[in-house]
Amino acid sequence: MSEENRNENLLPVVQKPTELVPVVLPEKHQRFYDKLRDKIEAFIRDKGVNDSVANFILLAPDLFVLLARLMLDKRVGVQSKALAGVAVAYFITPVDFIPEVLVGGFGLVDDVILAVYALRKILVDIDESIVREHWNGEEDLLAVITKVVRSADDLVGKKIVKKLEETLFRKK
């Protein structure tokens, strides 16, 4: 086998687009979205959070809904659903690297970063159009992912970003 053929075998296989199937968000996820959005907006208003950080925090509900929808979509593979599930669980659990219980809405920044890292991996495995179909955010999803990844170290520090990656990808 030539070097070129070996390298081609290492590239990810791109799935062919399939028919888009609308997914309705279950009521319990919608309630979580509404509660989370209200909490975040109140935190930003009450604490006078600067616009830069507020923009990252406000991504939390949209990312949560996107990941929850991906978990329910039959076109999404088991591994991608598992990654989405880890990210959704991280949003919900009170135990994380920057706990909301202690620091309020700012504690969602690590949740947003973990969600974006999960989405980067998910986008390798499933068609981008499927992910975009479930995105309700105002900004372009890929622009959001890029912005969060570029800002992650500045937002929470390199140590926490490394721990988030280890949590998600089981690196030791």
PDB file of C-alpha atoms in Angstrom:
ATOM      1  CA  MET A   1       0.000   0.000   0.000  1.00  0.00           C
ATOM      2  CA  SER A   2       1.442   3.389  -0.969  1.00  0.00           C
ATOM      3  CA  GLU A   3       1.980   6.177   1.545  1.00  0.00           C
ATOM      4  CA  GLU A   4      -0.815   8.189  -0.108  1.00  0.00           C
ATOM      5  CA  ASN A   5      -3.337   5.322   0.237  1.00  0.00           C
ATOM      6  CA  ARG A   6      -2.390   4.809   3.891  1.00  0.00           C
ATOM      7  CA  ASN A   7      -2.968   8.508   4.606  1.00  0.00           C
ATOM      8  CA  GLU A   8      -6.351   8.429   2.854  1.00  0.00           C
ATOM      9  CA  ASN A   9      -7.423   5.527   5.091  1.00  0.00           C
ATOM     10  CA  LEU A  10      -6.694   7.658   8.165  1.00  0.00           C
ATOM     11  CA  LEU A  11      -9.048  10.448   7.112  1.00  0.00           C
ATOM     12  CA  PRO A  12     -12.519  10.523   8.675  1.00  0.00           C
ATOM     13  CA  VAL A  13     -15.303   9.226   6.497  1.00  0.00           C
ATOM     14  CA  VAL A  14     -17.791  11.945   5.642  1.00  0.00           C
ATOM     15  CA  GLN A  15     -21.375  10.800   5.932  1.00  0.00           C
ATOM     16  CA  LYS A  16     -23.729  11.605   3.084  1.00  0.00           C
ATOM     17  CA  PRO A  17     -26.482  14.074   3.988  1.00  0.00           C
ATOM     18  CA  THR A  18     -29.755  12.443   4.909  1.00  0.00           C
ATOM     19  CA  GLU A  19     -33.283  13.757   4.976  1.00  0.00           C
ATOM     20  CA  LEU A  20     -33.708  16.254   7.814  1.00  0.00           C
ATOM     21  CA  VAL A  21     -36.225  15.207  10.445  1.00  0.00           C
ATOM     22  CA  PRO A  22     -37.517  17.890  12.812  1.00  0.00           C
ATOM     23  CA  VAL A  23     -37.091  17.058  16.488  1.00  0.00           C
ATOM     24  CA  VAL A  24     -39.368  18.580  19.094  1.00  0.00           C
ATOM     25  CA  LEU A  25     -37.706  19.370  22.385  1.00  0.00           C
ATOM     26  CA  PRO A  26     -39.338  17.427  25.233  1.00  0.00           C
ATOM     27  CA  GLU A  27     -41.187  19.609  27.721  1.00  0.00           C
ATOM     28  CA  LYS A  28     -38.761  18.879  30.579  1.00  0.00           C
ATOM     29  CA  HIS A  29     -35.830  20.117  28.463  1.00  0.00           C
ATOM     30  CA  GLN A  30     -37.788  23.215  27.448  1.00  0.00           C
ATOM     31  CA  ARG A  31     -38.518  23.965  31.106  1.00  0.00           C
ATOM     32  CA  PHE A  32     -34.820  23.589  31.923  1.00  0.00           C
ATOM     33  CA  TYR A  33     -33.975  25.936  29.022  1.00  0.00           C
ATOM     34  CA  ASP A  34     -36.444  28.587  30.198  1.00  0.00           C
ATOM     35  CA  LYS A  35     -35.288  28.367  33.820  1.00  0.00           C
ATOM     36  CA  LEU A  36     -31.635  28.510  32.834  1.00  0.00           C
ATOM     37  CA  ARG A  37     -32.161  31.491  30.505  1.00  0.00           C
ATOM     38  CA  ASP A  38     -34.098  33.365  33.235  1.00  0.00           C
ATOM     39  CA  LYS A  39     -31.418  32.621  35.846  1.00  0.00           C
ATOM     40  CA  ILE A  40     -28.618  33.753  33.565  1.00  0.00           C
ATOM     41  CA  GLU A  41     -30.338  36.968  32.582  1.00  0.00           C
ATOM     42  CA  ALA A  42     -31.092  37.774  36.236  1.00  0.00           C
ATOM     43  CA  PHE A  43     -27.483  37.045  37.229  1.00  0.00           C
ATOM     44  CA  ILE A  44     -26.124  39.288  34.472  1.00  0.00           C
ATOM     45  CA  ARG A  45     -28.544  42.066  35.369  1.00  0.00           C
ATOM     46  CA  ASP A  46     -27.993  41.827  39.149  1.00  0.00           C
ATOM     47  CA  LYS A  47     -24.209  41.429  39.105  1.00  0.00           C
ATOM     48  CA  GLY A  48     -23.441  43.776  36.229  1.00  0.00           C
ATOM     49  CA  VAL A  49     -21.417  41.143  34.380  1.00  0.00           C
ATOM     50  CA  ASN A  50     -19.349  42.628  31.547  1.00  0.00           C
ATOM     51  CA  ASP A  51     -20.674  42.065  28.042  1.00  0.00           C
ATOM     52  CA  SER A  52     -17.818  39.812  26.965  1.00  0.00           C
ATOM     53  CA  VAL A  53     -18.396  37.247  29.715  1.00  0.00           C
ATOM     54  CA  ALA A  54     -22.172  37.671  29.505  1.00  0.00           C
ATOM     55  CA  ASN A  55     -22.104  36.662  25.839  1.00  0.00           C
ATOM     56  CA  PHE A  56     -20.390  33.384  26.739  1.00  0.00           C
ATOM     57  CA  ILE A  57     -22.723  32.680  29.652  1.00  0.00           C
ATOM     58  CA  LEU A  58     -25.782  33.306  27.465  1.00  0.00           C
ATOM     59  CA  LEU A  59     -24.660  30.493  25.149  1.00  0.00           C
ATOM     60  CA  ALA A  60     -25.396  27.930  27.880  1.00  0.00           C
ATOM     61  CA  PRO A  61     -29.139  27.421  27.242  1.00  0.00           C
ATOM     62  CA  ASP A  62     -28.708  27.169  23.465  1.00  0.00           C
ATOM     63  CA  LEU A  63     -25.854  24.683  23.795  1.00  0.00           C
ATOM     64  CA  PHE A  64     -27.823  22.638  26.326  1.00  0.00           C
ATOM     65  CA  VAL A  65     -30.820  22.416  23.993  1.00  0.00           C
ATOM     66  CA  LEU A  66     -28.619  21.554  21.014  1.00  0.00           C
ATOM     67  CA  LEU A  67     -26.934  18.710  22.886  1.00  0.00           C
ATOM     68  CA  ALA A  68     -30.238  17.408  24.274  1.00  0.00           C
ATOM     69  CA  ARG A  69     -31.725  17.376  20.775  1.00  0.00           C
ATOM     70  CA  LEU A  70     -28.695  15.546  19.388  1.00  0.00           C
ATOM     71  CA  MET A  71     -29.140  12.888  22.072  1.00  0.00           C
ATOM     72  CA  LEU A  72     -32.696  12.300  20.816  1.00  0.00           C
ATOM     73  CA  ASP A  73     -31.936  12.323  17.101  1.00  0.00           C
ATOM     74  CA  LYS A  74     -31.942   8.834  15.553  1.00  0.00           C
ATOM     75  CA  ARG A  75     -29.427   9.939  12.917  1.00  0.00           C
ATOM     76  CA  VAL A  76     -26.758  10.580  15.579  1.00  0.00           C
ATOM     77  CA  GLY A  77     -24.449   7.675  16.385  1.00  0.00           C
ATOM     78  CA  VAL A  78     -23.998   6.140  19.822  1.00  0.00           C
ATOM     79  CA  GLN A  79     -20.565   7.687  20.456  1.00  0.00           C
ATOM     80  CA  SER A  80     -21.789  11.175  19.568  1.00  0.00           C
ATOM     81  CA  LYS A  81     -24.880  10.693  21.735  1.00  0.00           C
ATOM     82  CA  ALA A  82     -22.626   9.641  24.611  1.00  0.00           C
ATOM     83  CA  LEU A  83     -20.517  12.804  24.232  1.00  0.00           C
ATOM     84  CA  ALA A  84     -23.672  14.922  24.109  1.00  0.00           C
ATOM     85  CA  GLY A  85     -24.916  13.094  27.208  1.00  0.00           C
ATOM     86  CA  VAL A  86     -21.717  13.830  29.126  1.00  0.00           C
ATOM     87  CA  ALA A  87     -22.039  17.513  28.259  1.00  0.00           C
ATOM     88  CA  VAL A  88     -25.744  17.641  29.206  1.00  0.00           C
ATOM     89  CA  ALA A  89     -24.988  15.892  32.505  1.00  0.00           C
ATOM     90  CA  TYR A  90     -22.216  18.407  33.184  1.00  0.00           C
ATOM     91  CA  PHE A  91     -24.723  21.258  32.759  1.00  0.00           C
ATOM     92  CA  ILE A  92     -27.149  19.644  35.182  1.00  0.00           C
ATOM     93  CA  THR A  93     -24.823  18.362  37.882  1.00  0.00           C
ATOM     94  CA  PRO A  94     -24.014  20.766  40.709  1.00  0.00           C
ATOM     95  CA  VAL A  95     -20.503  19.333  40.964  1.00  0.00           C
ATOM     96  CA  ASP A  96     -18.138  20.769  38.374  1.00  0.00           C
ATOM     97  CA  PHE A  97     -14.927  22.767  38.141  1.00  0.00           C
ATOM     98  CA  ILE A  98     -16.626  26.155  38.546  1.00  0.00           C
ATOM     99  CA  PRO A  99     -19.800  25.413  40.547  1.00  0.00           C
ATOM    100  CA  GLU A 100     -22.739  27.727  39.895  1.00  0.00           C
ATOM    101  CA  VAL A 101     -23.771  27.303  43.534  1.00  0.00           C
ATOM    102  CA  LEU A 102     -20.645  29.209  44.605  1.00  0.00           C
ATOM    103  CA  VAL A 103     -20.152  31.747  41.814  1.00  0.00           C
ATOM    104  CA  GLY A 104     -23.591  32.116  40.253  1.00  0.00           C
ATOM    105  CA  GLY A 105     -23.975  32.409  36.495  1.00  0.00           C
ATOM    106  CA  PHE A 106     -20.240  32.738  35.933  1.00  0.00           C
ATOM    107  CA  GLY A 107     -20.059  29.050  36.826  1.00  0.00           C
ATOM    108  CA  LEU A 108     -21.675  28.258  33.481  1.00  0.00           C
ATOM    109  CA  VAL A 109     -18.545  29.280  31.570  1.00  0.00           C
ATOM    110  CA  ASP A 110     -16.890  25.890  32.134  1.00  0.00           C
ATOM    111  CA  ASP A 111     -20.142  24.176  31.093  1.00  0.00           C
ATOM    112  CA  VAL A 112     -20.130  26.173  27.839  1.00  0.00           C
ATOM    113  CA  ILE A 113     -16.504  25.255  27.150  1.00  0.00           C
ATOM    114  CA  LEU A 114     -17.103  21.545  27.789  1.00  0.00           C
ATOM    115  CA  ALA A 115     -20.197  21.644  25.541  1.00  0.00           C
ATOM    116  CA  VAL A 116     -18.230  23.250  22.713  1.00  0.00           C
ATOM    117  CA  TYR A 117     -15.405  20.712  22.984  1.00  0.00           C
ATOM    118  CA  ALA A 118     -18.012  17.950  22.812  1.00  0.00           C
ATOM    119  CA  LEU A 119     -19.570  19.545  19.734  1.00  0.00           C
ATOM    120  CA  ARG A 120     -16.195  19.751  17.992  1.00  0.00           C
ATOM    121  CA  LYS A 121     -15.829  15.991  18.395  1.00  0.00           C
ATOM    122  CA  ILE A 122     -19.455  15.324  17.430  1.00  0.00           C
ATOM    123  CA  LEU A 123     -19.021  17.343  14.222  1.00  0.00           C
ATOM    124  CA  VAL A 124     -16.246  14.974  13.160  1.00  0.00           C
ATOM    125  CA  ASP A 125     -18.667  12.049  13.290  1.00  0.00           C
ATOM    126  CA  ILE A 126     -21.998  13.389  12.052  1.00  0.00           C
ATOM    127  CA  ASP A 127     -23.124  15.601   9.211  1.00  0.00           C
ATOM    128  CA  GLU A 128     -22.865  19.302  10.019  1.00  0.00           C
ATOM    129  CA  SER A 129     -26.360  19.938   8.640  1.00  0.00           C
ATOM    130  CA  ILE A 130     -27.853  17.681  11.323  1.00  0.00           C
ATOM    131  CA  VAL A 131     -26.145  19.664  14.068  1.00  0.00           C
ATOM    132  CA  ARG A 132     -27.123  22.987  12.492  1.00  0.00           C
ATOM    133  CA  GLU A 133     -30.735  21.795  12.240  1.00  0.00           C
ATOM    134  CA  HIS A 134     -30.911  21.627  16.032  1.00  0.00           C
ATOM    135  CA  TRP A 135     -29.144  24.944  16.715  1.00  0.00           C
ATOM    136  CA  ASN A 136     -31.374  27.808  17.881  1.00  0.00           C
ATOM    137  CA  GLY A 137     -28.646  30.265  18.792  1.00  0.00           C
ATOM    138  CA  GLU A 138     -28.486  33.693  17.205  1.00  0.00           C
ATOM    139  CA  GLU A 139     -24.885  33.403  15.984  1.00  0.00           C
ATOM    140  CA  ASP A 140     -23.542  30.910  13.453  1.00  0.00           C
ATOM    141  CA  LEU A 141     -22.750  27.669  15.304  1.00  0.00           C
ATOM    142  CA  LEU A 142     -19.261  27.229  13.841  1.00  0.00           C
ATOM    143  CA  ALA A 143     -18.425  30.847  14.703  1.00  0.00           C
ATOM    144  CA  VAL A 144     -19.610  30.205  18.268  1.00  0.00           C
ATOM    145  CA  ILE A 145     -17.445  27.098  18.550  1.00  0.00           C
ATOM    146  CA  THR A 146     -14.399  28.957  17.223  1.00  0.00           C
ATOM    147  CA  LYS A 147     -14.974  31.919  19.548  1.00  0.00           C
ATOM    148  CA  VAL A 148     -15.317  29.732  22.640  1.00  0.00           C
ATOM    149  CA  VAL A 149     -12.289  27.569  21.822  1.00  0.00           C
ATOM    150  CA  ARG A 150     -10.121  30.654  21.209  1.00  0.00           C
ATOM    151  CA  SER A 151     -11.254  32.291  24.445  1.00  0.00           C
ATOM    152  CA  ALA A 152     -11.340  29.243  26.740  1.00  0.00           C
ATOM    153  CA  ASP A 153      -7.900  29.733  28.316  1.00  0.00           C
ATOM    154  CA  ASP A 154      -8.597  33.415  29.017  1.00  0.00           C
ATOM    155  CA  LEU A 155     -12.037  32.689  30.466  1.00  0.00           C
ATOM    156  CA  VAL A 156     -11.207  29.908  32.921  1.00  0.00           C
ATOM    157  CA  GLY A 157      -7.458  29.319  32.710  1.00  0.00           C
ATOM    158  CA  LYS A 158      -5.393  26.601  31.065  1.00  0.00           C
ATOM    159  CA  LYS A 159      -5.628  24.235  34.052  1.00  0.00           C
ATOM    160  CA  ILE A 160      -9.412  24.114  33.983  1.00  0.00           C
ATOM    161  CA  VAL A 161      -9.505  23.790  30.182  1.00  0.00           C
ATOM    162  CA  LYS A 162      -7.142  20.822  30.450  1.00  0.00           C
ATOM    163  CA  LYS A 163      -9.338  19.245  33.159  1.00  0.00           C
ATOM    164  CA  LEU A 164     -12.430  19.768  30.997  1.00  0.00           C
ATOM    165  CA  GLU A 165     -10.730  18.045  28.069  1.00  0.00           C
ATOM    166  CA  GLU A 166      -9.700  15.182  30.362  1.00  0.00           C
ATOM    167  CA  THR A 167     -13.269  14.885  31.641  1.00  0.00           C
ATOM    168  CA  LEU A 168     -14.661  14.737  28.145  1.00  0.00           C
ATOM    169  CA  PHE A 169     -12.007  12.655  26.421  1.00  0.00           C
ATOM    170  CA  ARG A 170     -10.735  10.615  29.381  1.00  0.00           C
ATOM    171  CA  LYS A 171      -7.146  11.752  28.964  1.00  0.00           C
ATOM    172  CA  LYS A 172      -4.900  10.949  31.886  1.00  0.00           C
TER     173      LYS A 172
END
